[in-house]
Coordinates of C-alpha atoms and ligand atoms in Angstrom, one line a residue:
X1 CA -96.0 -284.4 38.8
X2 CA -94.7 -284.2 42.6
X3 CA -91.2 -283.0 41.1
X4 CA -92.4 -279.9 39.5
X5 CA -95.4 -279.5 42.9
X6 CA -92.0 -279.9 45.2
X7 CA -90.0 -277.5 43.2
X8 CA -92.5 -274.7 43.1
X9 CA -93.1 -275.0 46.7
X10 CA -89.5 -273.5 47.5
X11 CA -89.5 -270.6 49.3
X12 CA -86.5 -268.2 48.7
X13 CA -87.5 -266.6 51.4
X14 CA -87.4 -269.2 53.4
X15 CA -84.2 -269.9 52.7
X16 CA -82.7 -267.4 53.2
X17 CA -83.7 -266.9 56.8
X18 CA -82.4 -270.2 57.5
X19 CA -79.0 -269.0 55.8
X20 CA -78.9 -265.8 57.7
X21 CA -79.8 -267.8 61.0
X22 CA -77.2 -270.4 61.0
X23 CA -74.6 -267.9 59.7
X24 CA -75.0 -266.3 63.7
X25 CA -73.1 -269.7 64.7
X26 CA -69.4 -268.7 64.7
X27 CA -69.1 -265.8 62.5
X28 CA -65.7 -265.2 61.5
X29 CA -63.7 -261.7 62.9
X30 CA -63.5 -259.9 59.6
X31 CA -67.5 -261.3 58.5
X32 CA -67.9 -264.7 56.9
X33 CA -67.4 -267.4 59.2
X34 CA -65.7 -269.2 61.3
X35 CA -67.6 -272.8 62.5
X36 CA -64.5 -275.6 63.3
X37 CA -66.2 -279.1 63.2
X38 CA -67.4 -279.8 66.7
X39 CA -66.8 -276.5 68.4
X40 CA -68.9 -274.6 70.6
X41 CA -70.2 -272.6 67.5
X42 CA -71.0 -275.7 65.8
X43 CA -72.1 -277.7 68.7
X44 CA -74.6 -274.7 69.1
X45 CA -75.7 -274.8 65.4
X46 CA -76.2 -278.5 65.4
X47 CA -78.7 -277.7 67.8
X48 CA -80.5 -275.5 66.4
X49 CA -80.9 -277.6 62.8
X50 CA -81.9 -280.5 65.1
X51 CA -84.8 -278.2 66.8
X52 CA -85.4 -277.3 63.2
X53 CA -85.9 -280.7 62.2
X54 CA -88.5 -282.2 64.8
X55 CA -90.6 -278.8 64.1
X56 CA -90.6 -280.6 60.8
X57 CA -91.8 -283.4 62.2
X58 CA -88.5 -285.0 60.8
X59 CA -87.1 -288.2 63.0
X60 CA -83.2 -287.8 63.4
X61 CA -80.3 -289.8 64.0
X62 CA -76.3 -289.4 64.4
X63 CA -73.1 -291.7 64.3
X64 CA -69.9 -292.6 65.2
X65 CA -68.8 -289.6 63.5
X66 CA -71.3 -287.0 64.7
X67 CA -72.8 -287.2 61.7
X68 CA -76.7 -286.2 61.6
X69 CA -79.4 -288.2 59.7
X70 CA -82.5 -285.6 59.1
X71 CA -85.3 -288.0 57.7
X72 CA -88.9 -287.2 56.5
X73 CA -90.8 -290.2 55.9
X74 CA -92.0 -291.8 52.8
X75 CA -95.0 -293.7 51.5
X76 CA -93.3 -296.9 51.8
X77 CA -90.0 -298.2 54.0
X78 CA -87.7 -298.1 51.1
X79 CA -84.0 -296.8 50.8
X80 CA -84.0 -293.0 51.2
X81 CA -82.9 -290.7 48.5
X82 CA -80.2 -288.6 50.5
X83 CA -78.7 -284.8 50.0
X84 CA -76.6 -282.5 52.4
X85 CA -73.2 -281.5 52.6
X86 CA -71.8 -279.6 55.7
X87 CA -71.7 -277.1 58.3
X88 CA -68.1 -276.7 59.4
X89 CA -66.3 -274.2 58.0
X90 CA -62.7 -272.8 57.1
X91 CA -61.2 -270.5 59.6
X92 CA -61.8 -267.5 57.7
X93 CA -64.5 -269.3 55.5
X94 CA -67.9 -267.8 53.8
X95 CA -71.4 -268.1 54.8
X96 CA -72.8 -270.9 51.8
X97 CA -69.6 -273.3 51.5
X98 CA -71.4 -276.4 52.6
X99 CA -74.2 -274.2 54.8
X100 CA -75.8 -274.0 51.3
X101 CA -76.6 -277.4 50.7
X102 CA -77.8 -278.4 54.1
X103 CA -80.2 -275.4 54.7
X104 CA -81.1 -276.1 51.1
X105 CA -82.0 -279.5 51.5
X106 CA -84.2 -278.2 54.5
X107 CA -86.3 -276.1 52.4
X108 CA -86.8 -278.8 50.2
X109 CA -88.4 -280.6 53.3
X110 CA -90.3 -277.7 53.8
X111 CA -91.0 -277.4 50.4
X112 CA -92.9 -280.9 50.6
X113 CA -94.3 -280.0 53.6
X114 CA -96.2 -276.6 52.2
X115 CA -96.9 -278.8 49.2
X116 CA -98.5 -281.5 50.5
X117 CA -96.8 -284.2 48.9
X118 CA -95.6 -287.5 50.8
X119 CA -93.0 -289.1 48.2
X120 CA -92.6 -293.2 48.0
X121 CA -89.2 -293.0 49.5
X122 CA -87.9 -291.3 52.4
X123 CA -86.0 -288.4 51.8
X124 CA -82.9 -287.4 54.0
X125 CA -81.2 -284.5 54.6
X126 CA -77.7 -285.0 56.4
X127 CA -74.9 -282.7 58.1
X128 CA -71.4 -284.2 57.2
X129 CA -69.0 -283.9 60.4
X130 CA -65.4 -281.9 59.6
X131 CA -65.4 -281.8 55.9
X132 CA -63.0 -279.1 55.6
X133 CA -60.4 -281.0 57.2
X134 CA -59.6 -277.6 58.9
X135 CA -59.4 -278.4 62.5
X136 CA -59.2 -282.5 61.8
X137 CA -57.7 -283.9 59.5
X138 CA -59.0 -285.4 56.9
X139 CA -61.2 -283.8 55.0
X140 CA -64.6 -285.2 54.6
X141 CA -64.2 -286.9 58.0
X142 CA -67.6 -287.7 58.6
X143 CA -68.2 -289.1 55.1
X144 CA -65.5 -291.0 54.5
X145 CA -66.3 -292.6 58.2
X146 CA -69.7 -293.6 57.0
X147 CA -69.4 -295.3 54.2
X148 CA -66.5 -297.2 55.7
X149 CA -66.7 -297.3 59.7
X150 CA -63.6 -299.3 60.3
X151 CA -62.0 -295.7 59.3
X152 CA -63.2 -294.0 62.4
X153 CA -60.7 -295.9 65.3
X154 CA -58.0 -294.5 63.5
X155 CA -59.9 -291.0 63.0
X156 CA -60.4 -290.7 67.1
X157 CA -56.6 -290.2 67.8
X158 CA -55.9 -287.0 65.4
X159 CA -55.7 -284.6 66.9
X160 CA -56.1 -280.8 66.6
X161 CA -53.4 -278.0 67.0
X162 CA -54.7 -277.6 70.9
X163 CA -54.2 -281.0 71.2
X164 CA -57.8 -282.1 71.8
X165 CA -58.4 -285.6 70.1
X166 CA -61.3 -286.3 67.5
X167 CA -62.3 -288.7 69.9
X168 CA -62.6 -286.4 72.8
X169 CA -64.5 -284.0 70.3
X170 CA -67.3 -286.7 69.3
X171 CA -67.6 -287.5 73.1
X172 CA -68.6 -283.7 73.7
X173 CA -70.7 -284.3 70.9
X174 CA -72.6 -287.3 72.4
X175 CA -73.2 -285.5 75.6
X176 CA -74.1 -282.3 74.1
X177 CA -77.2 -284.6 72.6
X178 CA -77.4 -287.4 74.4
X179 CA -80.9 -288.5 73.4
X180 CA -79.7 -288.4 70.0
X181 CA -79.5 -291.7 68.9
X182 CA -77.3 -293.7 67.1
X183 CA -77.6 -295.2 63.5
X184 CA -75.3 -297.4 61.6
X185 CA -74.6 -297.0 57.6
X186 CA -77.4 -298.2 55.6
X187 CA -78.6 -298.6 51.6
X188 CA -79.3 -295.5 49.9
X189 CA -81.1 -295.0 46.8
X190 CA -79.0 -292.0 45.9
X191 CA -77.2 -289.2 47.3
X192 CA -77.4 -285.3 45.6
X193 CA -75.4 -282.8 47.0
X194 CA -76.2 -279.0 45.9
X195 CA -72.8 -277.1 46.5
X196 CA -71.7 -273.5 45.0
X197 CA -69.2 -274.1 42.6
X198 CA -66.0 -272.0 44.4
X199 CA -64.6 -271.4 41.4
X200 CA -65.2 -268.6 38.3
X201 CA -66.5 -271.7 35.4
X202 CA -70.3 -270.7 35.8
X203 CA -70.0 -266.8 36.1
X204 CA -67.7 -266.6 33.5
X205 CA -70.2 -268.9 30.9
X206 CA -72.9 -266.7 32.7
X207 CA -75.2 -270.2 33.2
X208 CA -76.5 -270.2 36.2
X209 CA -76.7 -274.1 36.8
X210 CA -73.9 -276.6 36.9
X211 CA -74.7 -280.1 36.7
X212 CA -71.1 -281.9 38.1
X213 CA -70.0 -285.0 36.2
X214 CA -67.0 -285.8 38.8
X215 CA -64.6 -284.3 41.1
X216 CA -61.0 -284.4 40.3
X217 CA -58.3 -286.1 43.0
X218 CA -56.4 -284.6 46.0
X219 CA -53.6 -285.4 47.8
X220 CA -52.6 -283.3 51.3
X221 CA -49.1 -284.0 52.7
X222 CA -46.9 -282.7 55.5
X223 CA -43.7 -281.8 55.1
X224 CA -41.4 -281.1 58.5
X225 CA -38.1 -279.5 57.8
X226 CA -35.3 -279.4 60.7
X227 CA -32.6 -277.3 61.8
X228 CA -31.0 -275.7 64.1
X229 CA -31.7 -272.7 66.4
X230 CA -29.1 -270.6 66.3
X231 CA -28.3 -266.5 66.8
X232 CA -29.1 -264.9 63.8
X233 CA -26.5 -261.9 64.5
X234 CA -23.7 -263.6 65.6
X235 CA -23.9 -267.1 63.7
X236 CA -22.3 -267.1 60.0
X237 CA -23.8 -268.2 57.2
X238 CA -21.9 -270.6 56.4
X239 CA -22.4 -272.2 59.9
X240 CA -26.6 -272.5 60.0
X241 CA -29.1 -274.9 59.4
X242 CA -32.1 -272.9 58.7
X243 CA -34.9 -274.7 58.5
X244 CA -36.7 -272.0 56.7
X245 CA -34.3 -271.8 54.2
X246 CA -34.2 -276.0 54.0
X247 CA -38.4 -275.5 53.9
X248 CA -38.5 -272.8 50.9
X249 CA -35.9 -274.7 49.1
X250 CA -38.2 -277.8 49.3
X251 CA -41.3 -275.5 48.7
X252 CA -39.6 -274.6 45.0
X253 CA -38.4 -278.2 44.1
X254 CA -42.5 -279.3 44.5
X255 CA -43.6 -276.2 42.8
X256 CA -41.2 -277.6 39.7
X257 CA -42.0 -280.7 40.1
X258 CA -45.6 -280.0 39.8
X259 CA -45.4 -277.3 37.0
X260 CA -43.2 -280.5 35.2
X261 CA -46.7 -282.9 35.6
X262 CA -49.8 -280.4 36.0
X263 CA -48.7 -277.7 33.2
X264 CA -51.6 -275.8 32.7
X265 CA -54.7 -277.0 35.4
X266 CA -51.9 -277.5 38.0
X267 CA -53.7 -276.6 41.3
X268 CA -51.0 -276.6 44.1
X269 CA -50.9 -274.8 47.5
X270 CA -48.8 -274.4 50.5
X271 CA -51.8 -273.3 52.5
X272 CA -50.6 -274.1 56.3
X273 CA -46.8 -273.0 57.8
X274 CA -45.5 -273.5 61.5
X275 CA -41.8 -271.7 61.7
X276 CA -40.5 -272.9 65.4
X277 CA -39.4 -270.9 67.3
X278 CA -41.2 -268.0 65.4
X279 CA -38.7 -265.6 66.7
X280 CA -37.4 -262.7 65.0
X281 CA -33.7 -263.1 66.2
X282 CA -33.3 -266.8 66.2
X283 CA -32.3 -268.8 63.3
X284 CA -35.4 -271.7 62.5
X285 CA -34.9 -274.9 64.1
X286 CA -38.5 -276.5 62.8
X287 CA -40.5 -275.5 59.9
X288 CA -43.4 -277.5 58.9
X289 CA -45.9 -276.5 56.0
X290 CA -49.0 -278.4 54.3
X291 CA -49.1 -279.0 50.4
X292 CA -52.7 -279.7 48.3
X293 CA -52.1 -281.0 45.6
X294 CA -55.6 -281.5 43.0
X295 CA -55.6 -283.3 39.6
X296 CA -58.4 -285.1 37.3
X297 CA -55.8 -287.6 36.2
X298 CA -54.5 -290.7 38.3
X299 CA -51.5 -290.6 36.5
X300 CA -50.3 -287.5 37.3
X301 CA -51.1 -287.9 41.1
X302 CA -49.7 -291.3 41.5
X303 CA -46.6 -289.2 39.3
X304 CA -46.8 -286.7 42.3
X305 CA -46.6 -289.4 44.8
X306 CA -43.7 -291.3 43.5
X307 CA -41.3 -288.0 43.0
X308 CA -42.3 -285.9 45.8
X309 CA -39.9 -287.0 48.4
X310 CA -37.3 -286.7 45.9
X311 CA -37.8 -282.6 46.3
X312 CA -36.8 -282.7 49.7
X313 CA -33.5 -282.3 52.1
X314 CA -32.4 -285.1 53.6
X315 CA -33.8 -285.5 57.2
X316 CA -37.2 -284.0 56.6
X317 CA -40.3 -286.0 57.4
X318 CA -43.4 -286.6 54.6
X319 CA -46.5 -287.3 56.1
X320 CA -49.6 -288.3 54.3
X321 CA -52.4 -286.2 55.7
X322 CA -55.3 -287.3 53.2
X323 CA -55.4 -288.5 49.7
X324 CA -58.7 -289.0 47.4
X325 CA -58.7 -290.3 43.8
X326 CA -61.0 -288.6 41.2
X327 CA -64.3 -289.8 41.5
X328 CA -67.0 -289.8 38.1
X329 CA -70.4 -289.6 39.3
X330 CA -73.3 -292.2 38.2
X331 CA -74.9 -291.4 35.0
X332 CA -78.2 -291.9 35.9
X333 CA -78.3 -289.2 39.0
X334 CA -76.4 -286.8 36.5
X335 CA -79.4 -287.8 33.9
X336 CA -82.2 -286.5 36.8
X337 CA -80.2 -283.7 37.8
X338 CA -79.7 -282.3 33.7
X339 CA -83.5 -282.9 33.5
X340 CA -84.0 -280.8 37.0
X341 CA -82.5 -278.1 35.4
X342 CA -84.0 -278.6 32.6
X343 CA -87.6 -278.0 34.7
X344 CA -86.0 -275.2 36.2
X345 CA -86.1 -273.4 32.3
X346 CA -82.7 -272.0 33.3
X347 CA -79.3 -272.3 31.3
X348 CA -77.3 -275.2 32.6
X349 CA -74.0 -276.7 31.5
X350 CA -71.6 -279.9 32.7
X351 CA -68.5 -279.1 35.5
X352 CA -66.0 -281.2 36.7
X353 CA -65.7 -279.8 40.4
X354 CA -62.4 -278.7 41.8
X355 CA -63.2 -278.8 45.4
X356 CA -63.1 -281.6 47.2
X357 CA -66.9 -282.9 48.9
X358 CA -68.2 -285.3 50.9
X359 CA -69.8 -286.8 47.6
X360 CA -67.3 -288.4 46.6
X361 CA -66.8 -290.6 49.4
X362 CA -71.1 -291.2 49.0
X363 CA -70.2 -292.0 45.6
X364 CA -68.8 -295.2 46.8
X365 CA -71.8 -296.3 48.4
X366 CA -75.2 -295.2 46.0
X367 CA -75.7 -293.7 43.5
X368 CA -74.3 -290.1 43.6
X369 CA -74.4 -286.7 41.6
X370 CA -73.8 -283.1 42.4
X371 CA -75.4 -279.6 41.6
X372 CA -73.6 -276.4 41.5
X373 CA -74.7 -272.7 41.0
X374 CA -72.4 -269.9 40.7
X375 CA -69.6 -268.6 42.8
X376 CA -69.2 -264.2 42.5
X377 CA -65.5 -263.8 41.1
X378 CA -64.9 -267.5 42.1
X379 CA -64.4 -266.5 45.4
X380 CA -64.3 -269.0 48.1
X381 CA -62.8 -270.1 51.4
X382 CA -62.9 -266.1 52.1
X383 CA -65.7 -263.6 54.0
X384 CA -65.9 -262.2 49.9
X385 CA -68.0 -265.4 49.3
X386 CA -71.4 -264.9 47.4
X387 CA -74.1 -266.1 45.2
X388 CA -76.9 -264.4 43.5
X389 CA -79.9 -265.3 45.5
X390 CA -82.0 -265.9 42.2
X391 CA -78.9 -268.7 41.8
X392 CA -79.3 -269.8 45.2
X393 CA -82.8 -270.1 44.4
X394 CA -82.5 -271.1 41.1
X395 CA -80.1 -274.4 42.6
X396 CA -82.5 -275.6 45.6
X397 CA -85.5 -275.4 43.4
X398 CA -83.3 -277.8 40.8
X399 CA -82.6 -280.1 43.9
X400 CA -86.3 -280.5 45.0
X401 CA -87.3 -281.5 41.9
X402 CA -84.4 -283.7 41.2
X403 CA -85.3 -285.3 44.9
X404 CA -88.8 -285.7 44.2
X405 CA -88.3 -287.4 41.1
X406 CA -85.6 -290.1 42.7
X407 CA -87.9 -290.3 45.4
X408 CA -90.7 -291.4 43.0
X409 CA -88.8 -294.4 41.6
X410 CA -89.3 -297.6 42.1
Ligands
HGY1 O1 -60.8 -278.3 50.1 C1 -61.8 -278.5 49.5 O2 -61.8 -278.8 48.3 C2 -63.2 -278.4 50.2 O3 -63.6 -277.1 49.9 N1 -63.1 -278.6 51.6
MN2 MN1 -67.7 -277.5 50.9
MN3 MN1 -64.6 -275.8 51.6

């Protein structure tokens, strides 16, 4: 059977030297990483996994959104089976959020390669553009772009905190590679994307496999509070408008409001703060901060929604930065993937993810499902992030049998 051919063929090896190689692309000060979609670091990256590619004999596209399409051709013309995730990463992000399920899904090419075996379908490997939202917002950028295109006039204008448009990015991009060339959306057979988990669910249950039935919604706002500068020795009290104070009252109110809905899986953050001036001495005229909001149920977002500008001071301005509802993945992919790990004879269990990832959006568009392997500590979004290499293994030889199989049906 090809599936069990392709998933013995995985090198771990292998895959690790292509970790360790595209973790030299924007490493972060303090280790880990630091790879903002469409930088230099990335731009440099995204040319190395495109030299990568052709020495695989791959054929590879892009989009409108930078996206790249990493294809090895099948027995027949059919709708590709499709994996990948992405290569951008937080500011002070880890080497394997996103990283692991591209480089993964190149070993798997490799992994048909060594093993001879040409499946019926293509098979796809693809780099999602910005889907940490961390220069750009949104998150999932390049995902959400695909599946619906219209999305990406309106993407061009944002901009990032130096100004420089998406737009102006994806330009750079186009003549960085400008024999790259284009290709529109098209049918998929399915889409698997092999992620660590970011949280402490797996290691914790010590199974070293997570098959991921859905991924619950998020919601990212910003809120602007104003006031007014002032001297903050000679001005009383009773005579400022701080805007910091105005912000942290706010900053409370939401943290009720969502201790009220969430109770106990409340996931709320305040991750992003700009204090204008910034100065010691001078009393906060501006103050504007981020809020992430994540919740499996519709009802408690749309809840959020409704009563969050109730939190907030008069004159402050709510902006809506990026919203996604909880998405359930299609049984049949999560069927292959429980039967992957299955093949794998390693301990598996069902996870409902807490990250956002650029399957959800693919979810709308073919059949999707996830894998997951263990997170040390549940540490993520930090240098500190690691997986057991036998996981890391352990998850890429799951997803090469899990795309051989798809790739094998009619
Ligand atoms: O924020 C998220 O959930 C993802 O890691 N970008
Ligand atoms: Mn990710
Ligand atoms: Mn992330």
């Amino acid at each position: 059977m090809s599936a069990q051919q392709a998933m013995d063929a995985v090198s771990g090896r292998r895959l690790q030297a292509l970790l360790d190689t595209l973790a030299t692309f924007g490493p972060g000060e303090q280790g880990g990483m630091n790879r903002q979609a469409l930088s230099e670091e990335d731009l440099q990256a995204r040319g190395w996994l495109l030299d990568q590619a052709r020495q695989l004999g791959c054929q590879v596209w892009t989009d409108g959104c930078a996206n790249l399409f990493i294809r090895r051709e099948g027995r027949e013309d059919l709708p590709p089976v499709m994996t990948g995730s992405h290569i951008d990463t937080q500011p002070t992000g880890g080497t394997l959020d996103g990283c692991y399920g591209v480089m993964a899904g190149l070993e798997c090419l490799h992994a048909l390669q060594a093993a001879g075996i040409r499946t019926r379908r293509p098979i796809e490997v693809v780099v999602w553009t910005n889907e940490e939202g961390s220069r750009f917002s949104p998150g999932a950028m390049g995902s959400s772009a695909y599946v619906e295109p219209e999305r990406l006039a309106v993407y061009r204008n944002n901009l990032d905190v130096t100004g420089v448009s998406v737009g102006e990015a994806l330009d750079a991009h186009t003549a960085r590679f400008p024999d790259l060339p284009l290709r529109e959306k098209i049918p998929a057979h399915a889409f698997v994307e092999l992620h660590i988990e970011q949280g402490p669910v797996l290691e914790q249950a010590a199974i070293p496999l997570g098959v991921v039935t859905g991924i619950q919604g998020v919601r990212w706002y910003q809120v602007r509070c104003k006031g007014a500068s002032a001297h903050a020795g000679t001005t009383p009290m009773h005579m400022r408008r701080d805007a910091m104070l105005l912000a942290m009252d706010a900053a409370r109110r939401i943290d009720a409001l969502a201790d009220q809905l969430a109770t106990e899986d409340k996931r709320l953050t305040f991750g992003r703060w700009n204090v204008l001036p910034n100065a010691i001495n001078t009393i906060a005229n501006e103050v504007t901060f981020s809020i992430d909001f994540r919740h499996a149920d519709p009802a408690v977002l749309a809840a959020f929604d409704a009563q969050l500008p109730g939190c907030l001071p008069g004159d402050t301005e709510l902006s809506s930065l990026f919203s996604h509802a909880p998405t359930a993945f299609d049984p049949t992919v999560v069927g292959v993937l429980e039967q992957a790990c299955t093949a794998t004879g390693l301990a598996h269990q069902a996870i409902r993810s807490g990250a956002f990832h650029d399957a959800m959006y693919l979810a709308g568009h073919c059949p999707t499902g996830m894998l997951f392997v263990p997170s040390r500590a549940g540490i993520s979004h930090n240098p500190l992030e690691f997986t057991e290499p036998a996981h890391l293994l352990a998850g890429t030889r799951a997803l090469a049998w899990s795309l051989a199989a798809l790739a094998e049906q009619p």
